[in-house]
PDB file of C-alpha atoms in Angstrom:
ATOM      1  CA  UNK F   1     -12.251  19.867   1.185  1.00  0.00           C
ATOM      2  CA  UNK F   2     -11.661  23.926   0.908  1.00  0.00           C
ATOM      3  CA  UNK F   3     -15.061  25.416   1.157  1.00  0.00           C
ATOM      4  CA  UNK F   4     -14.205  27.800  -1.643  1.00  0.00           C
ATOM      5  CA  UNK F   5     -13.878  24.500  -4.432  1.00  0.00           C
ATOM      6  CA  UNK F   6     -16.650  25.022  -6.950  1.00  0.00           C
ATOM      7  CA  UNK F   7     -19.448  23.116  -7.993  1.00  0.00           C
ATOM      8  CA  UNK F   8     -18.322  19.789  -9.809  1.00  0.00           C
ATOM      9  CA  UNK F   9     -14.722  19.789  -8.112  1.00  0.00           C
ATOM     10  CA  UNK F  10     -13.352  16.844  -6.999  1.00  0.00           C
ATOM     11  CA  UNK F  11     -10.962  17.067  -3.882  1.00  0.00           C
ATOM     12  CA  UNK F  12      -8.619  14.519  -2.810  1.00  0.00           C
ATOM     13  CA  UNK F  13      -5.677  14.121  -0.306  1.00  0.00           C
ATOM     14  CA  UNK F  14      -1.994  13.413  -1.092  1.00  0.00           C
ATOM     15  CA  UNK F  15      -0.724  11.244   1.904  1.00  0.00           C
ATOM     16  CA  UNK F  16       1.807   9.711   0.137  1.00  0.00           C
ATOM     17  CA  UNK F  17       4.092   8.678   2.530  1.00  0.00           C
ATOM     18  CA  UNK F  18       1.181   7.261   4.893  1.00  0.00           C
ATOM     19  CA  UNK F  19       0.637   9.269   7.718  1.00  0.00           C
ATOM     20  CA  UNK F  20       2.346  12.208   6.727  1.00  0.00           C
ATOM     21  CA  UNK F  21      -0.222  14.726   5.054  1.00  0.00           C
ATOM     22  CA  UNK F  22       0.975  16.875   2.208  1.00  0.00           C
ATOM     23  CA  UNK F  23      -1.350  18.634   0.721  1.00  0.00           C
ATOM     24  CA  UNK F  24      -4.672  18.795  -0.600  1.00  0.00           C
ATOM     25  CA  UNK F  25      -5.686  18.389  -4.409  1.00  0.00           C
ATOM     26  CA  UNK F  26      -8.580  19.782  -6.665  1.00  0.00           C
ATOM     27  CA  UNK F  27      -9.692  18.939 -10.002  1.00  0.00           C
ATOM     28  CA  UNK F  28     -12.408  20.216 -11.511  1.00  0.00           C
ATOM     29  CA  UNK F  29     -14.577  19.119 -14.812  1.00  0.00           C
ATOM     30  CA  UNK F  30     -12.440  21.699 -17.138  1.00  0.00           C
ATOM     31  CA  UNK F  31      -8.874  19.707 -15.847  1.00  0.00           C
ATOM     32  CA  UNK F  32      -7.614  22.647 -13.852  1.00  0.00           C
ATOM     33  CA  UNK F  33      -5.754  21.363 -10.929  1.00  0.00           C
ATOM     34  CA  UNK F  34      -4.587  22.853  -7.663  1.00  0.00           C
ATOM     35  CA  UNK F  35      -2.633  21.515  -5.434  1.00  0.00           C
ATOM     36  CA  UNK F  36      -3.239  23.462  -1.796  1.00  0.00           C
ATOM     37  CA  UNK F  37      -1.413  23.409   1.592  1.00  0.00           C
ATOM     38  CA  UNK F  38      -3.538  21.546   3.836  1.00  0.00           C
ATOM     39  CA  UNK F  39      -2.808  23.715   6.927  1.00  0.00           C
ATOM     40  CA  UNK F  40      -4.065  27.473   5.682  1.00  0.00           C
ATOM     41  CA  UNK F  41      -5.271  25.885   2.230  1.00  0.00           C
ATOM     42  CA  UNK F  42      -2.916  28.613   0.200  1.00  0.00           C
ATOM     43  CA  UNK F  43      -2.777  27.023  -3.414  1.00  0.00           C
ATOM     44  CA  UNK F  44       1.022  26.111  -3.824  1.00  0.00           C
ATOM     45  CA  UNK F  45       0.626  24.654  -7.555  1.00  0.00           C
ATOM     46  CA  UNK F  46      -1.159  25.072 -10.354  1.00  0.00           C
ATOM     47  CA  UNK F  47      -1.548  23.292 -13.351  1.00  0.00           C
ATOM     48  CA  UNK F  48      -3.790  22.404 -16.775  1.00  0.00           C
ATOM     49  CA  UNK F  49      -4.453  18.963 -17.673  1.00  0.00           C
ATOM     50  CA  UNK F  50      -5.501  17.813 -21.249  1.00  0.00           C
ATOM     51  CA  UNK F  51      -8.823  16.084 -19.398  1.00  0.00           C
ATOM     52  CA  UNK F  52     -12.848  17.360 -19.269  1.00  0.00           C
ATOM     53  CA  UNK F  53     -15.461  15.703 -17.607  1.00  0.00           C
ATOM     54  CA  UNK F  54     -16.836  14.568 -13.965  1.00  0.00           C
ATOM     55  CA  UNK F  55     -14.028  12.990 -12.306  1.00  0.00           C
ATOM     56  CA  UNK F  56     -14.319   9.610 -10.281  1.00  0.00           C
ATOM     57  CA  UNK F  57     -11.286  10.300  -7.933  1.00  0.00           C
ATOM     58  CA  UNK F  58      -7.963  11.108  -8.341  1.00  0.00           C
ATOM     59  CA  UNK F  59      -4.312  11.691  -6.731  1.00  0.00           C
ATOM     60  CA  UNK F  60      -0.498  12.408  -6.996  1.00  0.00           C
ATOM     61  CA  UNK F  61       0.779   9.434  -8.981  1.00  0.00           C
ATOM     62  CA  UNK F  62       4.907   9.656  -9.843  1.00  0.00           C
ATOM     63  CA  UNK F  63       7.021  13.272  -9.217  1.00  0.00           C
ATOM     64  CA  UNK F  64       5.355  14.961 -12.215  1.00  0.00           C
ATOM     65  CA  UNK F  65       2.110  13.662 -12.771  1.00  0.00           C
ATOM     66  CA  UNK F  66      -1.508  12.602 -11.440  1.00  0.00           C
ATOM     67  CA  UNK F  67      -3.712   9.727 -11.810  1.00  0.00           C
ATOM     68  CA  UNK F  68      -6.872  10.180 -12.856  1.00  0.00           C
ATOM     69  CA  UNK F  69     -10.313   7.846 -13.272  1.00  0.00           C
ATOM     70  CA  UNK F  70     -13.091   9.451 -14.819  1.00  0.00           C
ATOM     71  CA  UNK F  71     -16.390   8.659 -14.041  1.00  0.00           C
ATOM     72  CA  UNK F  72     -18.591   6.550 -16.132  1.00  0.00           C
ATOM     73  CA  UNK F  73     -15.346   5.706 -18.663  1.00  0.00           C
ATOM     74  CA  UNK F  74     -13.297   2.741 -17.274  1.00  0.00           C
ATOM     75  CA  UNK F  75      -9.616   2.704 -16.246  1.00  0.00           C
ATOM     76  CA  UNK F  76      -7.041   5.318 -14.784  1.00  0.00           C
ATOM     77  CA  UNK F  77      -5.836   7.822 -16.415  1.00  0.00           C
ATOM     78  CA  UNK F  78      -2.174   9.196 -16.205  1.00  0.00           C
ATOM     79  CA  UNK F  79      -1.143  13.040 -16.918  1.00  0.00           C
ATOM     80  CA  UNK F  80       1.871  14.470 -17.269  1.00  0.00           C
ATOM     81  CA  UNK F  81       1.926  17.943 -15.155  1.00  0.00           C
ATOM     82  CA  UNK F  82       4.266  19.801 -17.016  1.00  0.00           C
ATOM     83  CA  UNK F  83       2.832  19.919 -20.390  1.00  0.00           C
ATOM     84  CA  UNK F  84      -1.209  18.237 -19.714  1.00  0.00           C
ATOM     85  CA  UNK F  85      -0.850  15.600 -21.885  1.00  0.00           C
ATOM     86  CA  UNK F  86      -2.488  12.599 -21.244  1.00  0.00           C
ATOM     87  CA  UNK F  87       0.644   9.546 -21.278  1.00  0.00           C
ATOM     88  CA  UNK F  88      -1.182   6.685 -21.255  1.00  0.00           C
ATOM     89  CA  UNK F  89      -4.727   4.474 -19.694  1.00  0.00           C
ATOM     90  CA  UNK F  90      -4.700   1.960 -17.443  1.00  0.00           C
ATOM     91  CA  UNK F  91      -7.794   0.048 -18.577  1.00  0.00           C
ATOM     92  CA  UNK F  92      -7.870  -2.845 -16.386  1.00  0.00           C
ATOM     93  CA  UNK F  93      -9.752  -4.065 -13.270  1.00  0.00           C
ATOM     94  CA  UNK F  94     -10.132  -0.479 -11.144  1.00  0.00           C
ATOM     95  CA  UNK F  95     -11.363  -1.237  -7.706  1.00  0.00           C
ATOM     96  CA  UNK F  96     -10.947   1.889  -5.479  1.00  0.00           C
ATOM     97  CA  UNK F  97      -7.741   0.523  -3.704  1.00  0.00           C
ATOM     98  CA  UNK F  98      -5.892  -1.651  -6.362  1.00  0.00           C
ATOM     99  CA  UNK F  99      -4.252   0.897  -8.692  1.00  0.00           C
ATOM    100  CA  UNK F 100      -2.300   1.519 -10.750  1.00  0.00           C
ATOM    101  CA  UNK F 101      -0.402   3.200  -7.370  1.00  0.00           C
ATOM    102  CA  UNK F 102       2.885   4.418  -7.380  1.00  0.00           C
ATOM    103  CA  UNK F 103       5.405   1.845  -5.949  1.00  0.00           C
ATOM    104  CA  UNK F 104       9.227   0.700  -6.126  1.00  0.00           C
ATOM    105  CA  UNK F 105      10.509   4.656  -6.186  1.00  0.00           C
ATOM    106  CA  UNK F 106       9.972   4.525  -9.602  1.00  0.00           C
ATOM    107  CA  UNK F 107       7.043   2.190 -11.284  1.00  0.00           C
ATOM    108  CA  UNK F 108       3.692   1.792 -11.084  1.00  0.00           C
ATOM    109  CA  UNK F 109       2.098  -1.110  -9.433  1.00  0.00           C
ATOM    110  CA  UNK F 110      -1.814  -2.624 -10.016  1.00  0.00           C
ATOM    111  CA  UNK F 111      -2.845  -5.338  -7.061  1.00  0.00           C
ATOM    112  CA  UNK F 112      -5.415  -6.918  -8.598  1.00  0.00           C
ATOM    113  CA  UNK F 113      -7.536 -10.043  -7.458  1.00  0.00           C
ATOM    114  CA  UNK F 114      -5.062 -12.467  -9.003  1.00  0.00           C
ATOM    115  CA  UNK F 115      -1.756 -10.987  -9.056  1.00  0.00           C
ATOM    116  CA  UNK F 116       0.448  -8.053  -9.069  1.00  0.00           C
ATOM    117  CA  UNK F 117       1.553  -6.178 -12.200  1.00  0.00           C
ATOM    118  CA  UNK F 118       4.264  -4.416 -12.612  1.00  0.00           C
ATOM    119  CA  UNK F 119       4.307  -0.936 -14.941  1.00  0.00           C
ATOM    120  CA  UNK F 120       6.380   1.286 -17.010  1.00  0.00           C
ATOM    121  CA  UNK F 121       5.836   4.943 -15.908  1.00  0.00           C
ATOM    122  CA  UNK F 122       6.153   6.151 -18.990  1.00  0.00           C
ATOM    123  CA  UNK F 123       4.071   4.119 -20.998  1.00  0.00           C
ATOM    124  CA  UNK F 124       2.065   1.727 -18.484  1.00  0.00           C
ATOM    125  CA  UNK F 125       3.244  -1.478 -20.290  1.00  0.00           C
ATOM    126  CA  UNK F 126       3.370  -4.535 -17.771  1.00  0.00           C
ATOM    127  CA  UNK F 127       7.241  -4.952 -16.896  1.00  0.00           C
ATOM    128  CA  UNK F 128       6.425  -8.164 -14.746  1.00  0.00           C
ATOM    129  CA  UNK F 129       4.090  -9.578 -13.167  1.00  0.00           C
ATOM    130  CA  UNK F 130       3.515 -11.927  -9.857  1.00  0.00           C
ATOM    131  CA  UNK F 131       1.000 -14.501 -10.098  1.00  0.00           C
ATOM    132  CA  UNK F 132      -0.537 -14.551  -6.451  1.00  0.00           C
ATOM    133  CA  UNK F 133       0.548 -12.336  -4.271  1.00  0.00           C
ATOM    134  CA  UNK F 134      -1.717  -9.532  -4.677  1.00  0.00           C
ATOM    135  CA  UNK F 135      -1.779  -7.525  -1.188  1.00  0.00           C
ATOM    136  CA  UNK F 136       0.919  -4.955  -0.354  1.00  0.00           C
ATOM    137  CA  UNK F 137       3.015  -5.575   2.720  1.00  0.00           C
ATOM    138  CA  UNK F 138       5.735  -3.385   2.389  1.00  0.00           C
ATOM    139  CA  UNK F 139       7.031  -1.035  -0.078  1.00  0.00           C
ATOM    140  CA  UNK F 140      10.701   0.357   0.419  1.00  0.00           C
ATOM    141  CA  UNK F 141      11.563   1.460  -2.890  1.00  0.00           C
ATOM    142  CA  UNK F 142      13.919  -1.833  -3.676  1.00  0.00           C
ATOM    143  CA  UNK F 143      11.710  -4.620  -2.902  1.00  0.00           C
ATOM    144  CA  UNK F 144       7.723  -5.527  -2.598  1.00  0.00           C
ATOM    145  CA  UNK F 145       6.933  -7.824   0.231  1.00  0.00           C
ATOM    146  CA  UNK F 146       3.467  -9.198  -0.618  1.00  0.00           C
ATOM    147  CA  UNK F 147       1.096 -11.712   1.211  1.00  0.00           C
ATOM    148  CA  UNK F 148      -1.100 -14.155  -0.825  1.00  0.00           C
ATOM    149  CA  UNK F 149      -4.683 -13.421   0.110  1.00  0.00           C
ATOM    150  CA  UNK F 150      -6.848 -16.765   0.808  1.00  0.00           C
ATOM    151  CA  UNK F 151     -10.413 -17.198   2.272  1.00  0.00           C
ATOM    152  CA  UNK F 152      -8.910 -16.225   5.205  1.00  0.00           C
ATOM    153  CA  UNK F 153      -8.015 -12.818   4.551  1.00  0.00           C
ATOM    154  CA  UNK F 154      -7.219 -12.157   8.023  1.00  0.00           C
ATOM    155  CA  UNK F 155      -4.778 -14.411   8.547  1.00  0.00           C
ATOM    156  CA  UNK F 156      -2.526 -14.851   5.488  1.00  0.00           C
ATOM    157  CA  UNK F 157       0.512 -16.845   6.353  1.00  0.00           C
ATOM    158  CA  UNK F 158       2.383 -16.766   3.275  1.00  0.00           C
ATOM    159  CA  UNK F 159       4.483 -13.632   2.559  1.00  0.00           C
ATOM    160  CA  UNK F 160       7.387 -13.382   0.156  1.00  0.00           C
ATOM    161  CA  UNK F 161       9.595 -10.393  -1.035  1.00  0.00           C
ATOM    162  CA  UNK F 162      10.091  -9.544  -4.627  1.00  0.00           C
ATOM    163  CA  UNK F 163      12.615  -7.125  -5.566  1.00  0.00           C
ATOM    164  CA  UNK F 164      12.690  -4.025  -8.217  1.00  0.00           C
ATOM    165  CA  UNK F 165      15.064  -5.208 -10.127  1.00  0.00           C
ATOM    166  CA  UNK F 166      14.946  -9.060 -11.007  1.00  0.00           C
ATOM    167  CA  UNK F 167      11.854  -9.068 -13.025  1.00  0.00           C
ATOM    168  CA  UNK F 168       8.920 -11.109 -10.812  1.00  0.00           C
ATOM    169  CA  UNK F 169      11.769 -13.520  -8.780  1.00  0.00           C
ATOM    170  CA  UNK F 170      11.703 -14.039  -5.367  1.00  0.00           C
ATOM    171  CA  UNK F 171      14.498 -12.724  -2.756  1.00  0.00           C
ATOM    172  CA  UNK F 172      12.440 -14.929  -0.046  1.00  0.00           C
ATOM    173  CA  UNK F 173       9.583 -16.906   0.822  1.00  0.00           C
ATOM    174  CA  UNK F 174       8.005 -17.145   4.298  1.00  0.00           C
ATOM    175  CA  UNK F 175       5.113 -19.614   5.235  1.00  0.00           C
ATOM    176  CA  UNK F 176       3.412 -20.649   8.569  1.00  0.00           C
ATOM    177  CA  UNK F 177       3.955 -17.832  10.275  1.00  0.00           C
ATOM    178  CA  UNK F 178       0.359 -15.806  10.200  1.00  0.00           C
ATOM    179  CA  UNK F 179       0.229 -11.957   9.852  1.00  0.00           C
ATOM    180  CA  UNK F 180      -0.466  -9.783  13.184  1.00  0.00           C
ATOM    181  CA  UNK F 181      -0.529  -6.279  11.726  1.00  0.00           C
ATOM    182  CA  UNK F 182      -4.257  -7.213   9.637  1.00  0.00           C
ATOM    183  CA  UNK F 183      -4.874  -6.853   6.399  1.00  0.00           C
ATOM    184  CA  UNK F 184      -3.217  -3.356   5.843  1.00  0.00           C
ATOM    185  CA  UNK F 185      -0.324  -1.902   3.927  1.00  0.00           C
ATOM    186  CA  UNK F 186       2.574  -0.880   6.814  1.00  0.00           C
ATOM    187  CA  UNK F 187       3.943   2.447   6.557  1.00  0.00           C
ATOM    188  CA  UNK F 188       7.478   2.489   5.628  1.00  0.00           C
ATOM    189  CA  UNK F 189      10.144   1.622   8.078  1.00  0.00           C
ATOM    190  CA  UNK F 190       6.995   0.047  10.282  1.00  0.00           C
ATOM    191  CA  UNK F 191       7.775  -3.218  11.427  1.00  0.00           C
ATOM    192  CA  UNK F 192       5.437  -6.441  10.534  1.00  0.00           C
ATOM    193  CA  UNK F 193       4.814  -9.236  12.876  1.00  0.00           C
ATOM    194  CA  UNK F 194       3.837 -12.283  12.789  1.00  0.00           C
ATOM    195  CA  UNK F 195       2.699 -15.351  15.330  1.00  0.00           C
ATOM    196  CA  UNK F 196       2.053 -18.916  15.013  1.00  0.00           C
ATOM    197  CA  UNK F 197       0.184 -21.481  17.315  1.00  0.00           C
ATOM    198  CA  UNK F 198       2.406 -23.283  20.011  1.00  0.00           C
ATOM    199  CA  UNK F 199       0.017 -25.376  21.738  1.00  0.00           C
ATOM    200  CA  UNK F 200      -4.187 -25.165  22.266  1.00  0.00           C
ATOM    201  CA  UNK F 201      -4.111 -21.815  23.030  1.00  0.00           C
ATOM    202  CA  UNK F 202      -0.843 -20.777  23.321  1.00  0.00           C
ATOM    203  CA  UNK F 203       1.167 -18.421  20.806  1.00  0.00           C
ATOM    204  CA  UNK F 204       4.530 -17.435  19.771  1.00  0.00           C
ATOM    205  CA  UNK F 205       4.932 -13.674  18.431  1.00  0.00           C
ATOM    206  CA  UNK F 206       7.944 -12.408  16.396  1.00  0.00           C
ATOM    207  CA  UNK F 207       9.202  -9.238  14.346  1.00  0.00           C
ATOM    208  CA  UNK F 208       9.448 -10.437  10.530  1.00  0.00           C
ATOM    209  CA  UNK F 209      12.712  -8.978   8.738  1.00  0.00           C
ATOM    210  CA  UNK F 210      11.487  -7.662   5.277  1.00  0.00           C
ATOM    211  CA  UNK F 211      15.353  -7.812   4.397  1.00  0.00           C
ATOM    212  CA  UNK F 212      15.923 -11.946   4.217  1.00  0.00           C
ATOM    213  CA  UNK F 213      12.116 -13.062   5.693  1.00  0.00           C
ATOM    214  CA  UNK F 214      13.775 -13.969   8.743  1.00  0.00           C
ATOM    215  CA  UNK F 215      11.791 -14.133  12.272  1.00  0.00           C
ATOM    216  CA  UNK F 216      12.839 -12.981  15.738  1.00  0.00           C
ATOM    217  CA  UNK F 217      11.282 -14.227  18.417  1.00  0.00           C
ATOM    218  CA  UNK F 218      10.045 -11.640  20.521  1.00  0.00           C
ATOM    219  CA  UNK F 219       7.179 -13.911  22.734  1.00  0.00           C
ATOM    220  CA  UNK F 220       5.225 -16.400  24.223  1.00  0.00           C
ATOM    221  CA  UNK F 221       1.649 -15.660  24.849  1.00  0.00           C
ATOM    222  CA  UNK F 222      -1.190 -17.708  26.573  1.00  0.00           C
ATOM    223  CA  UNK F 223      -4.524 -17.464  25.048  1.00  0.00           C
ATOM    224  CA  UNK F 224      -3.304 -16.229  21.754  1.00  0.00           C
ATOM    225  CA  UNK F 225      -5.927 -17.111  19.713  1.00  0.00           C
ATOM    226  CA  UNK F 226      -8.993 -15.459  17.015  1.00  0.00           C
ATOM    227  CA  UNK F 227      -7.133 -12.270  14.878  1.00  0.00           C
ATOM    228  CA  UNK F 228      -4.175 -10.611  17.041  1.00  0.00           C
ATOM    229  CA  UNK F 229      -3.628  -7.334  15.669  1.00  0.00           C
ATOM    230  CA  UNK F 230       0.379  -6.028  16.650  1.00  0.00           C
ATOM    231  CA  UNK F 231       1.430  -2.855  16.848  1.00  0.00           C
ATOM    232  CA  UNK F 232       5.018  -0.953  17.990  1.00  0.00           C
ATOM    233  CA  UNK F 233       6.781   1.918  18.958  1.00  0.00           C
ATOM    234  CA  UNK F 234      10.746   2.124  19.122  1.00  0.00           C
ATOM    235  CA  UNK F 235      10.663   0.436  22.329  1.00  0.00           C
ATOM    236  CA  UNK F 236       7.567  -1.826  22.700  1.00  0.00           C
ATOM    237  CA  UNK F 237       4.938  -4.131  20.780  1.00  0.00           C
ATOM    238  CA  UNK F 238       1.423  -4.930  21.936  1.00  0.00           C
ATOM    239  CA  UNK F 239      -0.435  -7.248  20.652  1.00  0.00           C
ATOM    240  CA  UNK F 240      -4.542  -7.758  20.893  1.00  0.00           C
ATOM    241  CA  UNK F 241      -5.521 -10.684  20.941  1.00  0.00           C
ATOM    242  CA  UNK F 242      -9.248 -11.158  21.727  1.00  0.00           C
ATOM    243  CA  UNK F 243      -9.613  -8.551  24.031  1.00  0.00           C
ATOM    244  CA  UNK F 244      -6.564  -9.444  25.859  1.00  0.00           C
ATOM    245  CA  UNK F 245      -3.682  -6.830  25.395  1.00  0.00           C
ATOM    246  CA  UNK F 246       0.345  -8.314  25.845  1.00  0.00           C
ATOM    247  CA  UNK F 247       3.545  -6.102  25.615  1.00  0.00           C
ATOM    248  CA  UNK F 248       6.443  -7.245  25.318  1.00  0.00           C
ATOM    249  CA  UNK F 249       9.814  -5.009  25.017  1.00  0.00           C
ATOM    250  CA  UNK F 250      12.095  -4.751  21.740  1.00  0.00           C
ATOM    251  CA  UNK F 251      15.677  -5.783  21.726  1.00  0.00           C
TER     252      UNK F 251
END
């Protein structure tokens, strides 16, 4: 937060891609918003939106406008930057990481506890919606490739892919292979992997294609076993796996 932000602003970052930093948002009480560089914290936008009051959070939502949640007054609100108005309220279940969040290139999506919905931009009216699947995998503007939470949560093992444009179907559908990369979103372009149990304690690791849900092998791995967490560069993967670390090379 810029140490010159008065009294009652509310700062948040705009990381949109994840890890990439882009700048660093204000809003105060009176709507005035300022959008800052976040390496010499020069203001590089300005704008007015049609909102007063103490603010909850907030954060870039589509090119051309911010989300907003007031405090106190339930459900996100959505602003148009150009002109202030307020487009429409999102006055569903609001938990600080469900949404709505941008997704698809061009929608908004909500990832609530029993599903996924599915919004117009314009108006926030529920285009589809997947019963379900209600954590984020992957995002690459075309497709969604969600993982049903279960009790669980840590090691899901069935992921499926639905894409922008057919309305809720499913492209594919991937069970009984479990998730390695733990119960977080991957940056685009990141690779997922999964593993499943060959043996007592024995473990086969593979790369999971977010194109067709197909999985190449990458591994075999002797006590595999608890919550393996996978990671990669552009040559390598490790993989923890209670407090033993494996690498394998990728072809």
């Amino acid at each position: 937060m810029d140490g010159r932000a008065g009294a009652g602003d509310e700062s948040g970052l705009d990381y949109a891609p994840y890890p990439r930093l882009r700048g660093l948002r204000e809003l105060d009480r009176d709507g005035a918003l300022r959008v800052r560089d976040p390496a010499g914290g020069a203001v590089t936008g300005s704008f007015r939106l049609d909102f007063a009051g103490v603010v909850s959070r907030h954060q870039a939502g589509l090119p051309g406008q911010e989300l907003v949640l007031p405090a106190g007054r339930g459900g996100t609100q959505v602003f148009d930057l150009a002109s202030g108005r307020r487009l429409w309220t999102w006055a569903g279940e609001s938990p600080a990481w469900n949404g709505p969040v941008p997704c698809l290139r061009a929608h908004y999506c909500v990832f609530g506890d029993g599903g996924t919905d599915v919004l117009d931009p314009a108006t926030g009216a529920v285009l589809w919606r997947v019963p379900g699947y209600s954590a984020p995998l992957q995002d690459d503007g075309d497709r969604l490739v969600m993982y049903r939470p279960t009790a669980e949560q840590f090691r899901p093992d069935d992921v499926a892919a639905f894409p922008a444009d057919r309305g809720g179907g499913v492209a594919w559908q991937r069970r009984g292979w479990f998730l390695a990369n733990g119960p977080f979103m991957a940056a685009p372009g990141t690779p997922s992997f999964v593993w499943r149990p060959a043996g007592t304690t024995d473990a086969i690791v593979g790369r999971l294609d977010p194109g067709d849900g197909s999985v190449h092998i990458i591994g075999r791995a002797p006590d595999f076993y608890g919550t393996p967490q996978c990671s990669a560069t552009a040559g390598r993967v490790a993989c923890l796996a209670v407090g033993v670390l494996y690498v394998w090379r990728l072809r």
